[in-house]
Amino acid sequence: MKRLRTALKYFQSSGCAREEVWVLLHLAEAHSRLGSPEAARQALREAADAHVGLGGQQHLGLELRALPQVRHLLDALGKHEYERVLCAPSEQTVQVAEVTLVTLGPPAILVNGQRVRLQMRKSVEVLAYLLQHGESTLLTLQTEVFADVLPVRAKNYIHQVRLELKRLVPRLSVPYDPAGQVYRVQCEGTHLTWDLQQVRDALLNMEPDVMLTAKFNVKDFLQGSESEWVETERERMSRWIVRVGLETMDTWYSQGDYAKCVKLAQRLIEVDPLDEGLHDFLIRATAHVGGISAARTACWESRTLFVREVGHVPPLLERLAQQLQEQQLN
């Protein structure tokens, strides 16, 4: 067992993914024979990750014939279980074509819709940073993405991230250009999509009604990260989405689409609860949709929110409240 683990560590550090699959299969066999089913299943999962990282193109029939316990484990799995990619005939394997970077929520990388089991916590953030900012120097990555650790350790983390991505995500890598002394994202022969970019594209190239259904959870961007650049991006995207929303509601309001204004204002207040313009649209549109009484309720809720969060009511809402009392709201 010790020799297998030594061999595994060597092949992983050397980027020898094919050999890594073979060693992991033998580890699963050994764990199964020693009565450790959970450890055997974990080794199978890691072997499947490495196999997928190679595009699923190596045929493991010969290897599996020599591992009866592994064959038994695979045969016992349901036909849709992830680890069964290890026993699929090579002519039936699917070429890896789709890589999805998930950053709006818990960070993840999907390969053909299947979540890759990442060990490096910052792998997704490194990719997102490079996609957002383009080519970046070692110093930039150290200070922006790994600001909470010493530079020497940050350099090692970056190296580990690069190895992990090369091992687990086919044809996507973070090469270093010694001439320009920069890192960049390289993606060849596969389709890379990024959920944050999809939100941007939807809002830039949309029909206005898309605002009513588009995902606005930009405050969940790289959930769990406390990097300053991540916080800045969350705020920047939130302000931009609210600005686009205000412009959209201005058009709708002038066209008499008050119900749409109410719905969009409610959605955007979740993005920025303290934007006075959003509350203004919400209250005025509510007066058209639900009447003065409903608008008074909406105004009271808005004023209560501001008092709770900042300790005072903005003059704009005070004026709206006064107009509602006089029933003179337009």
Short mmCIF file of C-alpha atoms in Angstrom, two decimals:
data_model
loop_
_atom_site.label_atom_id
_atom_site.label_comp_id
_atom_site.label_asym_id
_atom_site.label_seq_id
_atom_site.Cartn_x
_atom_site.Cartn_y
_atom_site.Cartn_z
CA MET A 1 0.00 0.00 0.00
CA LYS A 2 2.81 2.38 0.88
CA ARG A 3 4.52 1.77 -2.47
CA LEU A 4 1.28 2.41 -4.31
CA ARG A 5 0.82 5.74 -2.54
CA THR A 6 4.44 6.71 -3.29
CA ALA A 7 3.92 5.86 -6.95
CA LEU A 8 0.64 7.81 -7.01
CA LYS A 9 2.29 10.92 -5.57
CA TYR A 10 5.08 10.67 -8.13
CA PHE A 11 2.75 10.32 -11.12
CA GLN A 12 0.50 13.17 -9.91
CA SER A 13 3.42 15.54 -9.46
CA SER A 14 4.78 14.52 -12.86
CA GLY A 15 1.46 15.03 -14.64
CA CYS A 16 1.32 11.36 -15.72
CA ALA A 17 -2.47 11.00 -15.70
CA ARG A 18 -2.61 7.60 -17.45
CA GLU A 19 -0.30 6.02 -14.89
CA GLU A 20 -2.23 7.79 -12.14
CA VAL A 21 -5.43 6.01 -13.23
CA TRP A 22 -3.69 2.64 -13.15
CA VAL A 23 -2.25 3.17 -9.65
CA LEU A 24 -5.61 4.38 -8.29
CA LEU A 25 -7.33 1.26 -9.66
CA HIS A 26 -4.77 -0.91 -7.89
CA LEU A 27 -5.29 1.11 -4.70
CA ALA A 28 -9.03 0.45 -4.95
CA GLU A 29 -8.31 -3.26 -5.39
CA ALA A 30 -6.02 -3.27 -2.34
CA HIS A 31 -8.48 -1.38 -0.13
CA SER A 32 -11.28 -3.73 -1.14
CA ARG A 33 -9.19 -6.81 -0.35
CA LEU A 34 -8.25 -5.30 3.04
CA GLY A 35 -11.91 -4.70 3.93
CA SER A 36 -12.01 -0.91 3.48
CA PRO A 37 -14.98 -0.34 1.12
CA GLU A 38 -15.14 3.45 1.66
CA ALA A 39 -11.44 3.87 0.87
CA ALA A 40 -11.87 1.64 -2.19
CA ARG A 41 -14.80 3.75 -3.44
CA GLN A 42 -12.81 6.96 -2.91
CA ALA A 43 -9.90 5.55 -4.94
CA LEU A 44 -12.40 4.66 -7.69
CA ARG A 45 -13.76 8.23 -7.70
CA GLU A 46 -10.26 9.65 -8.03
CA ALA A 47 -9.48 7.17 -10.82
CA ALA A 48 -12.66 8.28 -12.62
CA ASP A 49 -11.63 11.95 -12.26
CA ALA A 50 -8.22 11.23 -13.76
CA HIS A 51 -9.79 9.12 -16.52
CA VAL A 52 -12.22 11.93 -17.41
CA GLY A 53 -9.30 14.35 -17.30
CA LEU A 54 -7.76 12.38 -20.15
CA GLY A 55 -10.96 12.67 -22.13
CA GLY A 56 -12.03 9.10 -21.32
CA GLN A 57 -10.02 7.82 -24.28
CA GLN A 58 -7.89 5.14 -22.66
CA HIS A 59 -9.29 1.61 -22.73
CA LEU A 60 -9.00 -0.07 -19.31
CA GLY A 61 -10.24 -3.53 -20.24
CA LEU A 62 -6.87 -5.25 -19.81
CA GLU A 63 -6.19 -3.53 -16.50
CA LEU A 64 -9.63 -4.33 -15.11
CA ARG A 65 -9.33 -8.02 -16.01
CA ALA A 66 -6.47 -8.25 -13.49
CA LEU A 67 -8.49 -6.52 -10.73
CA PRO A 68 -11.44 -8.74 -9.76
CA GLN A 69 -12.45 -6.70 -6.70
CA VAL A 70 -12.55 -3.50 -8.75
CA ARG A 71 -14.63 -5.22 -11.43
CA HIS A 72 -17.03 -6.38 -8.73
CA LEU A 73 -17.32 -2.85 -7.34
CA LEU A 74 -17.98 -1.40 -10.79
CA ASP A 75 -20.52 -4.10 -11.68
CA ALA A 76 -22.43 -3.31 -8.45
CA LEU A 77 -22.86 0.34 -9.40
CA GLY A 78 -25.97 1.71 -11.05
CA LYS A 79 -25.60 2.32 -14.77
CA HIS A 80 -25.62 6.11 -14.29
CA GLU A 81 -23.06 6.17 -11.44
CA TYR A 82 -20.12 8.45 -12.19
CA GLU A 83 -17.40 5.81 -11.60
CA ARG A 84 -18.79 3.63 -14.39
CA VAL A 85 -16.90 5.79 -16.90
CA LEU A 86 -13.99 3.52 -16.00
CA CYS A 87 -15.60 0.47 -17.59
CA ALA A 88 -17.13 2.08 -20.68
CA PRO A 89 -15.74 0.68 -23.96
CA SER A 90 -13.41 3.19 -25.60
CA GLU A 91 -15.50 3.33 -28.76
CA GLN A 92 -18.51 4.46 -26.70
CA THR A 93 -16.79 7.17 -24.70
CA VAL A 94 -17.81 10.74 -25.30
CA GLN A 95 -15.22 13.30 -26.24
CA VAL A 96 -15.03 16.01 -23.61
CA ALA A 97 -16.40 19.12 -25.28
CA GLU A 98 -18.02 21.34 -22.62
CA VAL A 99 -16.27 22.93 -19.64
CA THR A 100 -18.36 25.21 -17.41
CA LEU A 101 -16.92 27.55 -14.79
CA VAL A 102 -19.45 28.04 -11.99
CA THR A 103 -18.80 31.15 -9.87
CA LEU A 104 -22.28 32.41 -8.94
CA GLY A 105 -22.59 30.38 -5.75
CA PRO A 106 -20.34 27.57 -4.51
CA PRO A 107 -17.38 27.53 -6.96
CA ALA A 108 -17.16 24.52 -9.27
CA ILE A 109 -15.95 23.27 -12.62
CA LEU A 110 -18.23 21.07 -14.69
CA VAL A 111 -16.92 18.80 -17.45
CA ASN A 112 -19.79 17.76 -19.73
CA GLY A 113 -22.16 18.65 -16.90
CA GLN A 114 -20.29 16.52 -14.34
CA ARG A 115 -18.75 18.30 -11.34
CA VAL A 116 -14.98 17.84 -11.12
CA ARG A 117 -13.77 16.97 -7.64
CA LEU A 118 -11.30 19.75 -6.93
CA GLN A 119 -8.91 19.66 -4.00
CA MET A 120 -7.40 23.13 -4.35
CA ARG A 121 -9.87 25.65 -2.94
CA LYS A 122 -8.59 28.48 -5.15
CA SER A 123 -8.62 26.66 -8.52
CA VAL A 124 -11.88 28.25 -9.66
CA GLU A 125 -10.88 31.68 -8.35
CA VAL A 126 -7.58 31.60 -10.25
CA LEU A 127 -9.43 30.80 -13.48
CA ALA A 128 -12.03 33.49 -12.83
CA TYR A 129 -9.36 36.10 -12.07
CA LEU A 130 -7.43 35.34 -15.26
CA LEU A 131 -10.59 35.33 -17.37
CA GLN A 132 -11.61 38.68 -15.86
CA HIS A 133 -8.23 40.42 -15.98
CA GLY A 134 -6.37 38.60 -18.74
CA GLU A 135 -2.67 37.77 -18.58
CA SER A 136 -1.30 38.31 -15.07
CA THR A 137 2.12 38.18 -13.43
CA LEU A 138 3.05 35.96 -10.51
CA LEU A 139 3.14 39.01 -8.22
CA THR A 140 -0.36 40.01 -9.28
CA LEU A 141 -1.81 36.57 -8.54
CA GLN A 142 0.06 36.44 -5.23
CA THR A 143 -1.30 39.80 -4.06
CA GLU A 144 -4.80 39.63 -5.54
CA VAL A 145 -5.84 35.97 -5.19
CA PHE A 146 -3.52 34.70 -2.43
CA ALA A 147 -3.15 37.84 -0.34
CA ASP A 148 -3.77 35.93 2.91
CA VAL A 149 -0.66 33.72 2.64
CA LEU A 150 3.08 34.31 2.34
CA PRO A 151 4.35 34.91 -1.23
CA VAL A 152 6.46 31.72 -1.24
CA ARG A 153 3.49 29.62 -0.20
CA ALA A 154 1.26 31.46 -2.68
CA LYS A 155 3.66 30.58 -5.50
CA ASN A 156 3.44 26.91 -4.51
CA TYR A 157 -0.36 27.10 -4.37
CA ILE A 158 -0.45 28.55 -7.90
CA HIS A 159 1.73 25.67 -9.09
CA GLN A 160 -0.60 23.14 -7.41
CA VAL A 161 -3.65 24.80 -8.99
CA ARG A 162 -2.04 24.56 -12.43
CA LEU A 163 -1.26 20.86 -11.93
CA GLU A 164 -4.77 20.12 -10.70
CA LEU A 165 -6.42 21.87 -13.64
CA LYS A 166 -4.14 20.10 -16.12
CA ARG A 167 -4.95 16.77 -14.50
CA LEU A 168 -8.71 17.13 -14.13
CA VAL A 169 -9.92 19.47 -16.87
CA PRO A 170 -9.13 18.26 -20.39
CA ARG A 171 -7.47 20.75 -22.73
CA LEU A 172 -7.80 23.62 -20.25
CA SER A 173 -4.65 24.85 -18.56
CA VAL A 174 -2.90 27.86 -17.02
CA PRO A 175 0.48 27.99 -18.80
CA TYR A 176 3.27 30.36 -17.83
CA ASP A 177 4.81 32.47 -20.57
CA PRO A 178 8.47 32.97 -19.63
CA ALA A 179 8.94 35.64 -22.30
CA GLY A 180 6.17 37.87 -20.97
CA GLN A 181 6.46 36.45 -17.42
CA VAL A 182 2.68 36.06 -17.20
CA TYR A 183 0.06 33.39 -16.61
CA ARG A 184 -3.02 33.02 -18.80
CA VAL A 185 -5.93 30.66 -19.43
CA GLN A 186 -5.44 28.37 -22.39
CA CYS A 187 -8.39 26.41 -23.76
CA GLU A 188 -7.93 24.34 -26.90
CA GLY A 189 -10.38 21.95 -28.53
CA THR A 190 -13.14 22.45 -25.97
CA HIS A 191 -15.95 24.92 -25.29
CA LEU A 192 -15.48 26.98 -22.11
CA THR A 193 -18.45 28.84 -20.62
CA TRP A 194 -18.51 31.05 -17.53
CA ASP A 195 -21.78 31.71 -15.71
CA LEU A 196 -20.85 35.29 -14.79
CA GLN A 197 -20.06 36.09 -18.41
CA GLN A 198 -23.38 34.56 -19.46
CA VAL A 199 -25.19 37.00 -17.13
CA ARG A 200 -23.27 39.91 -18.61
CA ASP A 201 -24.02 38.77 -22.16
CA ALA A 202 -27.71 38.29 -21.38
CA LEU A 203 -28.03 41.84 -20.06
CA LEU A 204 -26.03 43.40 -22.89
CA ASN A 205 -27.81 41.62 -25.73
CA MET A 206 -31.25 41.16 -24.29
CA GLU A 207 -34.83 41.89 -24.89
CA PRO A 208 -35.94 43.96 -21.86
CA ASP A 209 -38.18 41.17 -20.51
CA VAL A 210 -35.08 39.06 -19.85
CA MET A 211 -34.58 41.23 -16.76
CA LEU A 212 -37.57 39.47 -15.22
CA THR A 213 -35.96 36.02 -15.42
CA ALA A 214 -32.17 36.52 -15.52
CA LYS A 215 -30.20 35.34 -12.50
CA PHE A 216 -28.97 38.26 -10.44
CA ASN A 217 -27.11 36.39 -7.68
CA VAL A 218 -23.87 38.30 -8.25
CA LYS A 219 -23.48 38.82 -4.51
CA ASP A 220 -22.84 35.06 -4.38
CA PHE A 221 -19.91 35.45 -6.81
CA LEU A 222 -17.18 33.01 -5.67
CA GLN A 223 -19.09 32.24 -2.50
CA GLY A 224 -16.75 31.80 0.46
CA SER A 225 -13.94 33.92 -0.99
CA GLU A 226 -12.85 36.98 0.97
CA SER A 227 -10.40 38.30 -1.63
CA GLU A 228 -10.60 42.05 -2.12
CA TRP A 229 -10.90 41.72 -5.90
CA VAL A 230 -13.89 39.39 -5.44
CA GLU A 231 -15.65 41.88 -3.15
CA THR A 232 -14.95 44.65 -5.66
CA GLU A 233 -16.39 42.57 -8.51
CA ARG A 234 -19.52 41.73 -6.51
CA GLU A 235 -20.19 45.40 -5.87
CA ARG A 236 -19.34 46.50 -9.40
CA MET A 237 -21.65 43.91 -10.99
CA SER A 238 -24.45 44.73 -8.53
CA ARG A 239 -24.27 48.45 -9.39
CA TRP A 240 -24.22 47.71 -13.13
CA ILE A 241 -27.23 45.38 -12.94
CA VAL A 242 -29.20 47.94 -10.94
CA ARG A 243 -28.34 50.67 -13.45
CA VAL A 244 -29.52 48.52 -16.36
CA GLY A 245 -32.67 47.70 -14.38
CA LEU A 246 -33.44 51.35 -13.68
CA GLU A 247 -33.11 52.20 -17.36
CA THR A 248 -35.40 49.29 -18.24
CA MET A 249 -38.03 50.31 -15.69
CA ASP A 250 -37.92 53.91 -16.91
CA THR A 251 -38.93 52.67 -20.36
CA TRP A 252 -41.62 50.34 -18.99
CA TYR A 253 -43.08 53.02 -16.73
CA SER A 254 -43.40 55.46 -19.61
CA GLN A 255 -45.16 52.73 -21.60
CA GLY A 256 -47.55 51.89 -18.76
CA ASP A 257 -46.06 48.45 -18.01
CA TYR A 258 -46.42 48.99 -14.27
CA ALA A 259 -46.71 45.32 -13.28
CA LYS A 260 -43.33 44.63 -14.87
CA CYS A 261 -41.84 47.56 -12.95
CA VAL A 262 -43.12 46.14 -9.67
CA LYS A 263 -41.71 42.70 -10.36
CA LEU A 264 -38.31 43.95 -11.51
CA ALA A 265 -37.99 46.47 -8.67
CA GLN A 266 -38.68 43.70 -6.16
CA ARG A 267 -36.01 41.50 -7.77
CA LEU A 268 -33.42 44.26 -7.88
CA ILE A 269 -34.01 45.39 -4.29
CA GLU A 270 -32.65 41.97 -3.35
CA VAL A 271 -29.46 42.93 -5.20
CA ASP A 272 -29.18 46.42 -3.67
CA PRO A 273 -31.70 46.97 -0.84
CA LEU A 274 -30.63 50.61 -0.32
CA ASP A 275 -30.97 51.98 -3.84
CA GLU A 276 -33.54 54.80 -3.53
CA GLY A 277 -34.41 54.72 -7.23
CA LEU A 278 -35.57 51.10 -6.99
CA HIS A 279 -37.89 51.91 -4.08
CA ASP A 280 -39.21 54.92 -5.98
CA PHE A 281 -40.18 52.74 -8.96
CA LEU A 282 -41.62 50.06 -6.69
CA ILE A 283 -43.90 52.45 -4.83
CA ARG A 284 -45.07 54.44 -7.84
CA ALA A 285 -45.71 51.34 -9.96
CA THR A 286 -47.51 49.66 -7.05
CA ALA A 287 -49.89 52.64 -6.89
CA HIS A 288 -50.89 51.96 -10.51
CA VAL A 289 -51.16 48.19 -10.07
CA GLY A 290 -52.66 47.85 -6.61
CA GLY A 291 -53.92 51.30 -5.69
CA ILE A 292 -52.94 53.94 -3.15
CA SER A 293 -53.42 51.64 -0.15
CA ALA A 294 -50.98 49.06 -1.56
CA ALA A 295 -48.52 51.84 -2.40
CA ARG A 296 -48.70 53.15 1.18
CA THR A 297 -47.87 49.66 2.45
CA ALA A 298 -44.93 49.40 0.05
CA CYS A 299 -43.72 52.84 1.11
CA TRP A 300 -43.97 51.94 4.79
CA GLU A 301 -41.93 48.75 4.18
CA SER A 302 -39.28 50.71 2.30
CA ARG A 303 -39.00 53.36 4.99
CA THR A 304 -38.78 50.66 7.68
CA LEU A 305 -35.93 49.00 5.79
CA PHE A 306 -33.93 52.23 5.58
CA VAL A 307 -34.46 53.00 9.27
CA ARG A 308 -33.31 49.52 10.19
CA GLU A 309 -30.26 49.54 7.92
CA VAL A 310 -29.00 53.16 8.01
CA GLY A 311 -30.98 54.82 10.77
CA HIS A 312 -32.91 57.36 8.67
CA VAL A 313 -35.38 57.69 5.81
CA PRO A 314 -34.13 59.29 2.57
CA PRO A 315 -35.87 62.57 1.59
CA LEU A 316 -37.17 60.92 -1.59
CA LEU A 317 -39.17 58.38 0.40
CA GLU A 318 -40.40 61.05 2.80
CA ARG A 319 -41.76 63.01 -0.17
CA LEU A 320 -43.41 59.88 -1.58
CA ALA A 321 -45.03 59.20 1.78
CA GLN A 322 -46.36 62.74 1.92
CA GLN A 323 -47.74 62.51 -1.63
CA LEU A 324 -49.43 59.21 -0.76
CA GLN A 325 -51.06 60.79 2.26
CA GLU A 326 -52.37 63.51 -0.02
CA GLN A 327 -53.21 60.92 -2.71
CA GLN A 328 -51.35 62.99 -5.29
CA LEU A 329 -48.89 60.37 -6.55
CA ASN A 330 -48.41 60.29 -10.32
#
